[in-house]
Short mmCIF file of C-alpha atoms in Angstrom, two decimals:
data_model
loop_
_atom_site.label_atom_id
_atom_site.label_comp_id
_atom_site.label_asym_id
_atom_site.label_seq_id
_atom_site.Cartn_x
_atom_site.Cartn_y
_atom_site.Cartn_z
CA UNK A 10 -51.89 -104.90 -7.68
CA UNK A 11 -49.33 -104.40 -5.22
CA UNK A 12 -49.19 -101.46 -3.21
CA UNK A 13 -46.38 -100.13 -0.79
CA UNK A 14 -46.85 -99.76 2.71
CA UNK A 15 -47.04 -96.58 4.24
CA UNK A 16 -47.56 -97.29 8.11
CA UNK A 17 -44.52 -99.22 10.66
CA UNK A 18 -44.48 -102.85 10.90
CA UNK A 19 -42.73 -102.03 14.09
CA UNK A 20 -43.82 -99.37 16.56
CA UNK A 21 -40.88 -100.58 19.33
CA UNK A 22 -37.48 -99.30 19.99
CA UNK A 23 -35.07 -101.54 22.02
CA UNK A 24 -34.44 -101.05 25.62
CA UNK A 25 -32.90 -102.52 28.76
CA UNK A 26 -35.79 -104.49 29.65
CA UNK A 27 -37.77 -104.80 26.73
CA UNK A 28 -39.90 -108.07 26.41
CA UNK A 29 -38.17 -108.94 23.27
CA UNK A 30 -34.08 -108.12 21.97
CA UNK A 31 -33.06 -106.15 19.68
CA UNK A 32 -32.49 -109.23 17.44
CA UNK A 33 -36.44 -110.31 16.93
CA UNK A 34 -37.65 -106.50 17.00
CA UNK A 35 -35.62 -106.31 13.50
CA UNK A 36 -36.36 -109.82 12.48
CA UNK A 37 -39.94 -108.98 13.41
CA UNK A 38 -39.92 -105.65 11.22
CA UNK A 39 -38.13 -107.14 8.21
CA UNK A 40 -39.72 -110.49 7.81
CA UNK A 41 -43.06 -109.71 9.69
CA UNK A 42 -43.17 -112.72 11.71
CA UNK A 43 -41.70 -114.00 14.68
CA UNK A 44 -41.55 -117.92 16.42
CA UNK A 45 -41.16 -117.49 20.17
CA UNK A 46 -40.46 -121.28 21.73
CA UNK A 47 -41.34 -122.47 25.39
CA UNK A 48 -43.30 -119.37 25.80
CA UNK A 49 -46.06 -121.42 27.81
CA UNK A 50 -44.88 -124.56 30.20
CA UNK A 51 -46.08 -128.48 30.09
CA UNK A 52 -48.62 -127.28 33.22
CA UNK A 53 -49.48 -124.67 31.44
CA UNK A 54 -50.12 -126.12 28.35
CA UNK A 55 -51.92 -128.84 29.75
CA UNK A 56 -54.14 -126.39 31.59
CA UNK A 57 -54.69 -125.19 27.24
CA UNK A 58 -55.28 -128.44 26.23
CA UNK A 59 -57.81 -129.64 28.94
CA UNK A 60 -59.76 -126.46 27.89
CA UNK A 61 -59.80 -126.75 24.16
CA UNK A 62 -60.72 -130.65 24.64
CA UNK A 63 -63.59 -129.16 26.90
CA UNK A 64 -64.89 -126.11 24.62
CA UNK A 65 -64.38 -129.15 21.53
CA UNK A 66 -66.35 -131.33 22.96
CA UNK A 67 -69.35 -129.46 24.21
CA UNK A 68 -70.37 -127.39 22.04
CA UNK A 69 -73.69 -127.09 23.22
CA UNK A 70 -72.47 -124.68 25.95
CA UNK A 71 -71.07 -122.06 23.47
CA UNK A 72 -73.01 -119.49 21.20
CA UNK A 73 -73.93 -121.36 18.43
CA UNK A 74 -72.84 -118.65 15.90
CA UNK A 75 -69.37 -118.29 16.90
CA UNK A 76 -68.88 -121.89 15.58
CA UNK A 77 -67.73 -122.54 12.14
CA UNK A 78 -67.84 -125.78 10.89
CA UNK A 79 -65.61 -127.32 8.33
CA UNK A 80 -66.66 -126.89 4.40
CA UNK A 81 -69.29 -129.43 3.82
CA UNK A 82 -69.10 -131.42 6.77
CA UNK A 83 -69.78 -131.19 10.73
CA UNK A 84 -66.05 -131.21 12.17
CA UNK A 85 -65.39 -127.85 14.19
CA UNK A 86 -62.81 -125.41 12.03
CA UNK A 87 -63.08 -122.90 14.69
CA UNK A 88 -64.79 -121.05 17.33
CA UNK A 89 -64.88 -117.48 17.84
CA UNK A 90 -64.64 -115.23 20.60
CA UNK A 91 -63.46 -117.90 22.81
CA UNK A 92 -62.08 -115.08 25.19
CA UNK A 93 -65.57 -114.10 26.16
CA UNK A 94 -66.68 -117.89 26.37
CA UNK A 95 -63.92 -119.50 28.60
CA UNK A 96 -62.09 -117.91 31.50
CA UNK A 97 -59.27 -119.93 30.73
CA UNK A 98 -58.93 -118.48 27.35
CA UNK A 99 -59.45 -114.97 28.66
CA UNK A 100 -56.85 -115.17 30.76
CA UNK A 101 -54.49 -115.88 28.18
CA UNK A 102 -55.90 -113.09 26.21
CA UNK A 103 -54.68 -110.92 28.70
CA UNK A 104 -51.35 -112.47 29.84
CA UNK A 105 -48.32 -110.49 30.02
CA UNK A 106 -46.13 -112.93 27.86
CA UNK A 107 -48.63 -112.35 24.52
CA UNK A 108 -50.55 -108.58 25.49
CA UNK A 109 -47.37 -107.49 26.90
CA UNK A 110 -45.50 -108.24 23.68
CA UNK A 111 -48.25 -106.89 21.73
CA UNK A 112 -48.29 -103.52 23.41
CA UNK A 113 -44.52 -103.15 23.19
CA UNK A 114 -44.98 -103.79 19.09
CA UNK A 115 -47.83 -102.16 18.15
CA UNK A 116 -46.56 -98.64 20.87
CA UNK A 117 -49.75 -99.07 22.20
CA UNK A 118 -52.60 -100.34 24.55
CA UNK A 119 -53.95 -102.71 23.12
CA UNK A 120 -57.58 -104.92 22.80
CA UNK A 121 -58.78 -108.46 21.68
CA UNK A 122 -59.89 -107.66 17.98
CA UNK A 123 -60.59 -110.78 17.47
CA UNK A 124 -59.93 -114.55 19.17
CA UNK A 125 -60.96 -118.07 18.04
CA UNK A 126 -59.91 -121.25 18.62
CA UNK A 127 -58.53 -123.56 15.23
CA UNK A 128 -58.77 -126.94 14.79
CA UNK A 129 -57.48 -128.60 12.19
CA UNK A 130 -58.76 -132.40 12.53
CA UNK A 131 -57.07 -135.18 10.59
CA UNK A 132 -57.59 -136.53 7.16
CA UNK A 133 -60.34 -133.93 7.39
CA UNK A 134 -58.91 -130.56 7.85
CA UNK A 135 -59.50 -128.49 4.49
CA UNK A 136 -57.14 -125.61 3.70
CA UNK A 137 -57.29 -121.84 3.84
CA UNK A 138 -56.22 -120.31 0.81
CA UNK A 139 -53.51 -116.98 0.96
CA UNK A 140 -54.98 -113.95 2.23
CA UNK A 141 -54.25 -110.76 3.99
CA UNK A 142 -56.55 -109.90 7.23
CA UNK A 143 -55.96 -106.43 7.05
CA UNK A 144 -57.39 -106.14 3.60
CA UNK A 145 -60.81 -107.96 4.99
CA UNK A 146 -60.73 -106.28 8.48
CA UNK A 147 -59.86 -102.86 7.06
CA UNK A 148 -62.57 -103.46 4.29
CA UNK A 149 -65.17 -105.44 5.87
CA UNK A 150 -64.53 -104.16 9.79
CA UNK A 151 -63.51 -100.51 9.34
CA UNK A 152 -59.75 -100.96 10.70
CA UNK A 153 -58.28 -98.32 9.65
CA UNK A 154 -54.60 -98.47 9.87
CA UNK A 155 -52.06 -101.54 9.70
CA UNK A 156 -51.62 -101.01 13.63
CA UNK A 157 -52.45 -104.82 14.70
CA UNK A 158 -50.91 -108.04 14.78
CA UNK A 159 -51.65 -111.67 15.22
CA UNK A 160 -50.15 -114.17 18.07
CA UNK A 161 -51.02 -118.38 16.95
CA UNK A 162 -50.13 -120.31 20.47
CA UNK A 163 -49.69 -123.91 19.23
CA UNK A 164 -51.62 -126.25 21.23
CA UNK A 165 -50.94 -129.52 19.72
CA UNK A 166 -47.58 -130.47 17.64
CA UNK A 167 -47.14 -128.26 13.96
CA UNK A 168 -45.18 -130.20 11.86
CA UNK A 169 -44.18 -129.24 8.09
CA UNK A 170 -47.01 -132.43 7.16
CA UNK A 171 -50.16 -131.60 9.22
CA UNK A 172 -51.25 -128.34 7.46
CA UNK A 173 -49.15 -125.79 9.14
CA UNK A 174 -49.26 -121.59 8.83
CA UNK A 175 -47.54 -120.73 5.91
CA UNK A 176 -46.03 -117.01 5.00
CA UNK A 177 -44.41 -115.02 2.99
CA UNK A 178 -42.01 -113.10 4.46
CA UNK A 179 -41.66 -109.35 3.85
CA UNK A 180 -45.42 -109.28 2.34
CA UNK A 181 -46.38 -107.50 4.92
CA UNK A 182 -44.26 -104.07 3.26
CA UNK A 183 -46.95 -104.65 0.04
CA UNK A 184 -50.72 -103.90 -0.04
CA UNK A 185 -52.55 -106.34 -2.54
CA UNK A 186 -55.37 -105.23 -3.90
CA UNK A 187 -58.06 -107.58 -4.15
CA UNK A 188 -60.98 -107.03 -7.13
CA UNK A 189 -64.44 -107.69 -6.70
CA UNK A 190 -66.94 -106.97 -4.16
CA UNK A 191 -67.46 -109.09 -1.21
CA UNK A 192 -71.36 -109.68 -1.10
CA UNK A 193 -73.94 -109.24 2.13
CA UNK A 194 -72.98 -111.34 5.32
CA UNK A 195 -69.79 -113.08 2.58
CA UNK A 196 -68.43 -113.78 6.40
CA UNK A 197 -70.67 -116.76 6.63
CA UNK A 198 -69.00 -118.53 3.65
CA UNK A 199 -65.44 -117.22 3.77
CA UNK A 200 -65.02 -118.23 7.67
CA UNK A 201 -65.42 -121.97 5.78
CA UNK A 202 -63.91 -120.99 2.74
CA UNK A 203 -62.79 -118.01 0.84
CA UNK A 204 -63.79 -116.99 -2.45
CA UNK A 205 -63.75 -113.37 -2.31
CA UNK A 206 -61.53 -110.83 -1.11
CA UNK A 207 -58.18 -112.92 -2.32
CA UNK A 208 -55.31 -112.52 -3.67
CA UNK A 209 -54.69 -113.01 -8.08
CA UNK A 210 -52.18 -115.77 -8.73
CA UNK A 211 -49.88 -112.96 -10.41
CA UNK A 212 -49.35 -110.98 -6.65
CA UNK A 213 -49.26 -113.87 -5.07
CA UNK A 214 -46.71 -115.87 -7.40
CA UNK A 215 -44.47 -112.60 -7.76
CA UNK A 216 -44.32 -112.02 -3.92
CA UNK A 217 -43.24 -115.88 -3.42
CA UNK A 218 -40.66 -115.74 -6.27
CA UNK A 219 -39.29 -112.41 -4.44
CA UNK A 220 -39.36 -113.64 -0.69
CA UNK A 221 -39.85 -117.33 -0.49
CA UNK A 222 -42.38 -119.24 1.92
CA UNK A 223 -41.86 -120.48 5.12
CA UNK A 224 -44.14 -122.69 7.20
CA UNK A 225 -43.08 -122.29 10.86
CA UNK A 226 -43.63 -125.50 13.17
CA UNK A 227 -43.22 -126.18 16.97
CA UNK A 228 -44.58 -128.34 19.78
CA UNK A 229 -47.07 -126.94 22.02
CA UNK A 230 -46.08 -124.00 23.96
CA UNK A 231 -44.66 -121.91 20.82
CA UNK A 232 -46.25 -118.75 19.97
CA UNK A 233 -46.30 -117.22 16.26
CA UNK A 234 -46.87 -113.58 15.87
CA UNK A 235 -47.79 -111.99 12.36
CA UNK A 236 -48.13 -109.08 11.28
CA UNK A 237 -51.55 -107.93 10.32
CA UNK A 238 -51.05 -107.29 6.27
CA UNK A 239 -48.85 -110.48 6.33
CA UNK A 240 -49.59 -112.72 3.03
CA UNK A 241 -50.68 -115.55 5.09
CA UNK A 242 -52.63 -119.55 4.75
CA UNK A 243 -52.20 -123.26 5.23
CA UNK A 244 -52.39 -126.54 3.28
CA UNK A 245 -55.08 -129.36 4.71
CA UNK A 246 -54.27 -131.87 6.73
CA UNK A 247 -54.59 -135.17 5.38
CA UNK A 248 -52.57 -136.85 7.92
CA UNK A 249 -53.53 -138.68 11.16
CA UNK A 250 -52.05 -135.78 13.71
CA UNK A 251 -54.57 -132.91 14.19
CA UNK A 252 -53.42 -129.30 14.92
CA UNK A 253 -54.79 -126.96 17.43
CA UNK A 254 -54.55 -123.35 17.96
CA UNK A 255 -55.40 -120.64 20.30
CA UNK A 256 -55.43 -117.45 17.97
CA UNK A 257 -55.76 -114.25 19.02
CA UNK A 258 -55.62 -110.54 17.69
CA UNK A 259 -54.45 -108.06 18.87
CA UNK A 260 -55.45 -104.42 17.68
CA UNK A 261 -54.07 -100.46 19.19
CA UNK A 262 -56.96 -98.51 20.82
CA UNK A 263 -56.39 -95.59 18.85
CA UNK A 264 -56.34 -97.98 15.60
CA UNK A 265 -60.30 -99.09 17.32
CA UNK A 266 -62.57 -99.85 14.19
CA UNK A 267 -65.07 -97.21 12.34
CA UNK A 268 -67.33 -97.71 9.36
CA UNK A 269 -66.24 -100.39 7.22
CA UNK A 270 -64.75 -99.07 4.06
CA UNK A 271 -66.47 -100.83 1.70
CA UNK A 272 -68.93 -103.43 3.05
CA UNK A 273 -72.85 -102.04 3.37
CA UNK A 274 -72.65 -103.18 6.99
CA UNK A 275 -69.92 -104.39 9.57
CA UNK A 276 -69.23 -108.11 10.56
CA UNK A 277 -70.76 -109.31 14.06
CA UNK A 278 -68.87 -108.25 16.95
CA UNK A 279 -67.60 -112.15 17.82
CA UNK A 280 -65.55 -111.59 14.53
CA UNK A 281 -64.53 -108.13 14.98
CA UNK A 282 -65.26 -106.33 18.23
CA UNK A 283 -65.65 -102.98 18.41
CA UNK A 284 -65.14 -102.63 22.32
CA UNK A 285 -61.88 -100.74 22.52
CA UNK A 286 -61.07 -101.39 25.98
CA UNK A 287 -57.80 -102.29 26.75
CA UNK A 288 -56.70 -105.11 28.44
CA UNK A 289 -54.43 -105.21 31.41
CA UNK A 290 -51.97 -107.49 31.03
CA UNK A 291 -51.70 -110.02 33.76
CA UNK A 292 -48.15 -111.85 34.44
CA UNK A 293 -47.96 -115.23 36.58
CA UNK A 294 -48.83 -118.93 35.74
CA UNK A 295 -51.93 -119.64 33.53
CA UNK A 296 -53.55 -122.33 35.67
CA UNK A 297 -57.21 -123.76 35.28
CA UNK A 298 -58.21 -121.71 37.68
CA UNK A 299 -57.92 -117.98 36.54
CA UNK A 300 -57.88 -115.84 39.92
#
């Protein structure tokens, strides 16, 4: 069932100074989605890069239940709450180019909801079927307003063949209802794969036949921002080129979580935290070595 939308997509009114124009705050309200390029530079990046390589390849350094593994097999899918586990990765949390732009959108201070690293390996990188996060986080978390959005900072080359994001632009103005109930701890399978808590093939084929899909690509250095009821997934990969993402959420403090609103018990905090503190966003270089 599809439901209208009551609350803004867009808490941010244009002005001199703004960290966006005019021209993306409307694109950004209409289509729900917005591709900034070059936000990060090649030192920068590489600083990324080094990071992810390092949190990838020792594991054995991280908590071992923020990391998911993909469906049936040992290759990393992600790893959660990477902004309490690396400096590096906190310090992009908090830098003014992504929290800065978040603030301005959502009209608010705002906090890490949630933050993960994604790695989609090659040949082996399984697919994450359409979903909304607000439904889950607003069901499952206790968010209770659509008052957060999501920023994807590429990290290795998207192309349209290696399993990139996919949306559906203007989704985000519909609530879809999702039937069934999600059972006891259901984040321990749908963080691999999702069975519950999705869309029916009727929304989802009526919202695609009304606003098309897009699959937004970039080299390393772009950052995609989403809003959080945007109809959202990805194809696998099944070619040779992996992709890499730093993903973080962003949430308002006065949207901070309460009971969820129909789960028996919340989700662990490295999947939704419910420390409302806000960050301070921090402007300058990203370098490996955070001051």
């Amino acid at each position: 069932m599809l439901l209208p939308r009551h609350d803004p997509v867009t808490h941010a009114v244009w002005r001199p100074g703004a960290p966006l124009a005019r021209e993306q705050i409307e694109q950004f309200d209409r289509d729900g989605y917005l591709v900034l390029e070059d936000v990060f530079g090649a030192d920068e990046i590489t600083t990324l890069q080094d990071e992810t390589a390092r949190l990838l390849g020792d594991p054995s350094s991280l908590d071992t239940e923020t990391i998911i593994t993909e469906p049936g097999g040992s290759e990393i899918r992600s790893i959660f709450e990477i902004h309490a586990q690396s400096a590096i990765m906190a310090r992009l949390a908090a830098d003014e180019r992504l929290a800065g732009v978040a603030r301005f959108l959502l009209g608010d201070q705002v906090y890490v909801h949630q933050s993960r690293l994604n790695y989609k390996p090659g040949f082996q990188g399984k697919e994450f079927y359409w979903h909304s996060d607000f439904e889950t986080w607003h069901t499952e978390d206790g968010m209770p307003r659509m008052r957060a959005l999501s920023m994807s900072v590429l990290l290795a080359e998207n192309t349209p063949n290696n399993g990139p994001l996919m949306l559906i632009p203007g989704s985000q103005r519909v609530f879809v209802t999702c039937a069934g109930e999600a059972p006891d701890d259901h984040y321990k399978m749908s963080l691999k794969k999702q069975e519950y808590g999705v869309p029916d093939e009727q929304s989802l084929t009526e919202l695609a036949h009304r606003n098309g899909i897009v699959a937004p690509v970039g080299k390393p250095g772009t950052v995609i921002i989403f809003d959080c009821n945007m109809m959202h997934g990805s194809n696998g990969n099944i070619t040779p080129f992996p992709r890499a993402n730093a993903f973080l959420v962003y949430n308002a403090v006065s949207n901070r979580l309460q009971a969820p609103f129909a789960a028996s018990k919340p989700r662990p905090r490295f999947i939704a935290a419910r420390d409302a503190t806000p960050l301070t966003p921090v402007s300058g270089e990203l370098t490996a070595e955070p001051a």
